[in-house]
Coordinates of C-alpha atoms and ligand atoms in Angstrom, one line a residue:
X1 CA 3.1 29.1 -24.7
X2 CA 4.9 29.2 -21.4
X3 CA 3.8 26.7 -18.7
X4 CA 3.4 29.7 -16.5
X5 CA 0.6 31.2 -18.5
X6 CA -0.8 28.1 -20.3
X7 CA -3.8 26.4 -18.7
X8 CA -3.6 23.0 -17.1
X9 CA -5.9 21.8 -19.9
X10 CA -3.6 23.1 -22.7
X11 CA -0.6 21.5 -21.0
X12 CA -2.5 18.2 -20.6
X13 CA -2.2 17.5 -24.3
X14 CA 1.4 18.4 -24.7
X15 CA 3.2 17.4 -21.5
X16 CA 6.3 15.2 -22.2
X17 CA 5.3 12.5 -19.6
X18 CA 2.2 10.2 -19.8
X19 CA 1.5 10.7 -16.2
X20 CA 1.9 14.5 -16.4
X21 CA -0.7 14.5 -19.1
X22 CA -3.1 12.5 -16.9
X23 CA -2.4 14.7 -13.9
X24 CA -2.9 18.0 -15.7
X25 CA -6.1 16.8 -17.3
X26 CA -7.6 15.6 -14.0
X27 CA -6.6 18.9 -12.3
X28 CA -8.4 20.8 -15.0
X29 CA -11.5 18.6 -14.8
X30 CA -11.7 18.7 -11.0
X31 CA -10.6 22.3 -10.7
X32 CA -8.0 21.5 -8.1
X33 CA -4.2 21.9 -7.7
X34 CA -4.3 20.7 -4.1
X35 CA -2.2 17.7 -3.0
X36 CA -3.0 16.4 0.5
X37 CA -0.1 15.2 2.6
X38 CA -1.4 12.4 4.8
X39 CA 1.2 12.2 7.6
X40 CA -0.9 10.3 10.1
X41 CA -0.1 7.2 12.1
X42 CA -3.3 5.3 11.3
X43 CA -3.9 3.6 7.9
X44 CA -7.7 3.5 8.5
X45 CA -7.8 7.2 9.3
X46 CA -5.9 8.0 6.1
X47 CA -8.4 5.9 4.1
X48 CA -11.4 7.5 5.9
X49 CA -10.0 11.0 5.2
X50 CA -9.2 10.3 1.6
X51 CA -12.7 9.1 0.9
X52 CA -14.1 12.5 2.1
X53 CA -11.3 14.7 0.8
X54 CA -11.1 12.9 -2.6
X55 CA -13.2 15.3 -4.5
X56 CA -11.0 18.3 -3.5
X57 CA -7.6 16.9 -4.4
X58 CA -5.5 16.0 -7.4
X59 CA -2.8 14.0 -5.6
X60 CA -2.7 12.1 -2.3
X61 CA 0.8 12.1 -0.7
X62 CA 1.9 9.3 1.6
X63 CA 4.9 8.4 3.8
X64 CA 4.2 4.7 3.9
X65 CA 7.1 4.1 6.3
X66 CA 5.4 6.0 9.2
X67 CA 2.5 3.6 9.3
X68 CA 2.5 0.7 11.9
X69 CA 1.8 -2.3 9.7
X70 CA 2.1 -5.7 11.2
X71 CA 2.8 -7.6 8.0
X72 CA 2.9 -7.7 4.2
X73 CA -0.8 -8.6 4.1
X74 CA -1.7 -5.3 5.9
X75 CA 0.4 -3.3 3.6
X76 CA -1.2 -4.9 0.5
X77 CA -4.6 -4.3 1.9
X78 CA -3.8 -0.6 2.5
X79 CA -2.2 0.0 -0.9
X80 CA -5.1 -1.8 -2.6
X81 CA -7.6 0.4 -0.7
X82 CA -5.6 3.5 -1.7
X83 CA -5.7 2.5 -5.4
X84 CA -9.5 1.9 -5.2
X85 CA -10.0 5.4 -3.7
X86 CA -7.7 7.0 -6.3
X87 CA -9.9 5.3 -9.0
X88 CA -13.1 6.3 -7.3
X89 CA -12.2 10.0 -6.8
X90 CA -9.9 10.5 -9.8
X91 CA -6.6 11.4 -8.1
X92 CA -3.0 10.2 -8.2
X93 CA -0.9 8.6 -5.4
X94 CA 2.5 10.1 -4.6
X95 CA 4.8 8.2 -2.2
X96 CA 7.1 10.8 -0.8
X97 CA 10.0 8.4 -0.4
X98 CA 12.8 10.9 -1.1
X99 CA 15.2 8.3 -2.4
X100 CA 18.8 9.4 -1.9
X101 CA 21.2 6.5 -2.7
X102 CA 23.1 5.1 -5.6
X103 CA 21.2 3.7 -8.6
X104 CA 21.6 0.0 -7.6
X105 CA 20.3 0.6 -4.1
X106 CA 17.4 2.7 -5.0
X107 CA 16.4 0.2 -7.6
X108 CA 16.0 -2.4 -4.9
X109 CA 14.3 0.1 -2.5
X110 CA 11.7 1.2 -5.1
X111 CA 10.8 -2.2 -6.5
X112 CA 11.3 -4.4 -3.5
X113 CA 11.2 -4.6 0.3
X114 CA 7.9 -4.8 2.1
X115 CA 6.4 -1.7 0.5
X116 CA 7.0 -2.4 -3.3
X117 CA 6.4 1.3 -3.9
X118 CA 6.6 1.1 -7.7
X119 CA 3.5 -1.2 -7.7
X120 CA 1.1 1.3 -6.3
X121 CA 2.5 4.8 -6.3
X122 CA 2.0 6.7 -9.5
X123 CA 4.6 9.3 -8.4
X124 CA 7.7 9.2 -6.2
X125 CA 10.6 11.6 -5.6
X126 CA 14.3 11.6 -5.2
X127 CA 17.2 13.8 -4.0
X128 CA 19.9 14.4 -6.6
X129 CA 22.9 14.3 -4.2
X130 CA 24.0 10.9 -5.6
X131 CA 24.0 12.2 -9.2
X132 CA 22.1 11.0 -12.3
X133 CA 22.5 7.3 -11.5
X134 CA 19.7 7.6 -9.0
X135 CA 17.3 8.4 -11.9
X136 CA 18.6 5.5 -14.0
X137 CA 18.0 3.1 -11.1
X138 CA 14.5 4.2 -10.5
X139 CA 13.7 4.3 -14.2
X140 CA 14.7 0.7 -14.6
X141 CA 12.1 -0.3 -12.1
X142 CA 9.4 1.9 -13.5
X143 CA 9.9 0.3 -16.9
X144 CA 8.9 -3.1 -15.4
X145 CA 5.5 -1.8 -14.2
X146 CA 2.5 -2.0 -16.4
X147 CA 1.2 1.5 -15.7
X148 CA 2.9 4.9 -16.2
X149 CA 5.2 6.0 -13.3
X150 CA 6.9 9.4 -12.9
X151 CA 9.6 11.0 -10.8
X152 CA 9.9 14.4 -9.1
X153 CA 13.4 15.6 -8.2
X154 CA 13.9 17.6 -5.1
X155 CA 15.4 20.9 -6.3
X156 CA 14.7 23.0 -3.2
X157 CA 13.2 22.3 0.2
X158 CA 10.8 24.3 2.3
X159 CA 12.8 23.9 5.6
X160 CA 15.0 26.5 7.2
X161 CA 18.7 26.1 6.4
X162 CA 18.1 23.7 3.6
X163 CA 21.2 23.1 1.3
X164 CA 18.9 23.0 -1.8
X165 CA 18.0 25.8 -4.1
X166 CA 20.5 28.0 -6.1
X167 CA 23.3 26.1 -7.7
X168 CA 22.0 22.8 -6.4
X169 CA 18.6 23.4 -8.1
X170 CA 20.3 24.4 -11.3
X171 CA 22.3 21.2 -11.3
X172 CA 19.1 19.2 -10.5
X173 CA 17.4 20.8 -13.5
X174 CA 20.3 19.7 -15.7
X175 CA 19.9 16.1 -14.5
X176 CA 16.1 16.3 -15.3
X177 CA 16.8 17.5 -18.8
X178 CA 18.3 14.2 -19.7
X179 CA 15.2 12.3 -18.5
X180 CA 12.2 14.1 -19.9
X181 CA 10.0 11.1 -20.2
X182 CA 10.4 9.9 -16.6
X183 CA 11.1 13.1 -14.7
X184 CA 7.8 14.9 -14.6
X185 CA 9.0 17.9 -12.6
X186 CA 10.2 19.0 -9.2
X187 CA 9.6 19.6 -5.6
X188 CA 10.6 23.3 -5.3
X189 CA 9.3 26.5 -3.9
X190 CA 8.4 28.0 -7.3
X191 CA 8.6 27.5 -11.1
X192 CA 11.8 26.1 -12.6
X193 CA 13.2 27.3 -15.9
X194 CA 11.3 25.9 -18.9
X195 CA 13.1 25.9 -22.2
X196 CA 11.3 25.5 -25.5
X197 CA 9.3 22.2 -25.4
X198 CA 9.8 21.7 -21.6
X199 CA 7.0 21.7 -19.1
X200 CA 8.1 20.9 -15.5
X201 CA 5.3 20.3 -13.1
X202 CA 6.3 21.9 -9.8
X203 CA 4.8 20.7 -6.5
X204 CA 5.4 22.8 -3.4
X205 CA 5.2 21.9 0.2
X206 CA 5.4 24.4 3.1
X207 CA 1.9 25.8 2.4
X208 CA -0.4 27.1 5.1
X209 CA -3.1 29.8 5.2
X210 CA -2.3 30.8 8.7
X211 CA 0.9 29.6 10.3
X212 CA 4.4 30.7 9.4
X213 CA 6.3 27.6 10.7
X214 CA 6.0 24.5 13.0
X215 CA 8.9 25.0 15.4
X216 CA 11.0 22.3 13.7
X217 CA 12.3 24.2 10.7
X218 CA 9.2 24.0 8.4
X219 CA 8.5 27.3 6.7
X220 CA 5.1 28.2 5.3
X221 CA 3.9 30.3 2.5
X222 CA 0.3 31.0 1.2
X223 CA -1.1 29.4 -2.0
X224 CA -1.3 32.9 -3.5
X225 CA 2.4 33.4 -3.1
X226 CA 3.4 29.9 -4.2
X227 CA 1.1 29.5 -7.2
X228 CA 0.3 33.1 -8.1
X229 CA 3.6 34.8 -7.6
X230 CA 6.2 32.0 -7.7
X231 CA 4.6 30.0 -10.5
X232 CA 4.3 26.6 -8.8
X233 CA 1.6 24.2 -10.1
X234 CA 0.5 22.2 -7.1
X235 CA 0.3 23.0 -3.4
X236 CA 1.1 20.3 -0.9
X237 CA -0.8 20.8 2.4
X238 CA -0.5 18.5 5.4
X239 CA -1.2 19.7 8.9
X240 CA -3.1 22.8 7.7
X241 CA -5.8 20.4 6.6
X242 CA -5.4 17.1 8.5
X243 CA -5.0 19.0 11.8
X244 CA -8.1 21.2 11.2
X245 CA -11.3 20.7 13.1
X246 CA -13.2 20.2 9.9
X247 CA -10.8 18.8 7.2
X248 CA -13.4 18.8 4.4
X249 CA -14.3 22.5 4.7
X250 CA -10.6 23.4 5.2
X251 CA -9.5 21.4 2.2
X252 CA -12.1 23.3 0.1
X253 CA -10.6 26.6 1.4
X254 CA -7.1 25.5 0.3
X255 CA -8.5 24.2 -3.0
X256 CA -10.2 27.5 -3.7
X257 CA -7.1 29.6 -2.7
X258 CA -4.9 27.4 -4.9
X259 CA -7.3 27.5 -7.8
X260 CA -7.9 31.2 -7.7
X261 CA -4.2 31.9 -7.6
X262 CA -3.8 29.7 -10.7
X263 CA -6.6 31.4 -12.6
X264 CA -5.2 34.8 -11.8
X265 CA -1.8 33.7 -13.0
X266 CA -3.0 32.3 -16.4
X267 CA -5.3 35.3 -16.9
X268 CA -2.3 37.6 -16.4
X269 CA -0.5 36.0 -19.3
X270 CA -3.3 36.6 -21.8
Ligands
LIG1 O1 10.9 20.5 1.0 C1 10.0 19.8 1.4 C2 9.7 18.6 0.7 C3 8.6 17.8 1.2 S1 8.1 16.6 0.2 N1 9.3 20.1 2.6 C4 8.3 19.3 3.0 O2 7.7 19.6 4.0 N2 8.0 18.1 2.4 C5 6.9 17.2 2.8 O3 5.6 17.9 2.8 C6 7.0 16.7 4.3 O4 7.7 15.5 4.3 C7 5.6 16.6 4.8 O5 5.1 15.3 4.4 C8 4.8 17.7 3.9 C9 4.5 19.0 4.6 O6 3.6 18.8 5.7 P1 3.0 20.0 6.5 O7 2.2 19.4 7.6 O8 4.1 20.9 7.0 O9 2.1 20.8 5.5

C-alpha cells in the first residue's frame, strides 16, 4: 500500500526506521500530525507552552541556538526538562539544526559543543549540499547514542527563491535511498517518490491558516493543501500558533485541520 493512502497506524508497523515507527504510532494514538515550531527567545516560555500544547502535538521543533543560555548547566537543565515533557505528553523532539558541512565537521557539531544535540534530540535535519558524507558523519554519532535517532534531509524549502526542489530534491532522494535505516524522511513541500518498500515521512513548514507570507520570504500554505493535496505527513507550524492570543485553542484548530486533511486523503485511497 502506498504511504499516501496507508494509515499512520499501518505504516507504524512497517516503517524502515525505529524512530519512524515510534512517531507514526504516537501520531495515530494521539490523532495528531502537528509539529510545533518553538522559535521563542525564552527557555521557560518554551517549556511552559510545551506543557499546555503537549497533548495536541506529535513533535516539538527547537532552534536551540536562538536561546540565551548563560552556561552548560542551563542548557542541560533545559534539555532535561524538554525530555521530561516529551515523555509526559508522548511527543518527539526535533532540533532543526540544518547541518550543512562535511562529514567530519558535522560529526563534531552533532555530538559535541555546548549543545550535544545527539544526546537529547530524537530527530535532526541536514542540507545535502555537501553530498552523502554529511549523512555518514551524523550517522556515526547517532550510533554512539543509546536511543534511536533519525535524520530528515532538506529536499525543498518553503521560502521564496529557494534553490531546493526539482533536480536538487531528486538528488537528495537518491542520497536518502542509501541510508534507509537512519534517514527517516524529508523536509519538503509535499510527498516524495516512494518505491516499493520505501516510506518517507515528510514534514512541511510554511503552514498557516490565514497568512500567505511573513515579509521575509516565508511562504505559507494551508494544512489541507499540504497534507490533503500534496501528500505531506506532518505540518510544522510556528508563529501561526505561538503568536496567537490563545495558543492552546489555535493549536487544536491546526491539529484538527491537519488531521481532517489526512483522514480525507487516506479515505480517498480506499
Ligand atoms: O523550508 C523550511 C524549512 C524549515 S525547517 N522553511 C522553514 O520555515 N523551516 C522552519 O520552520 C523555520 O526555521 C522555522 O523554525 C519554521 C517555520 O516557522 P513559521 O513561524 O513561519 O511557521
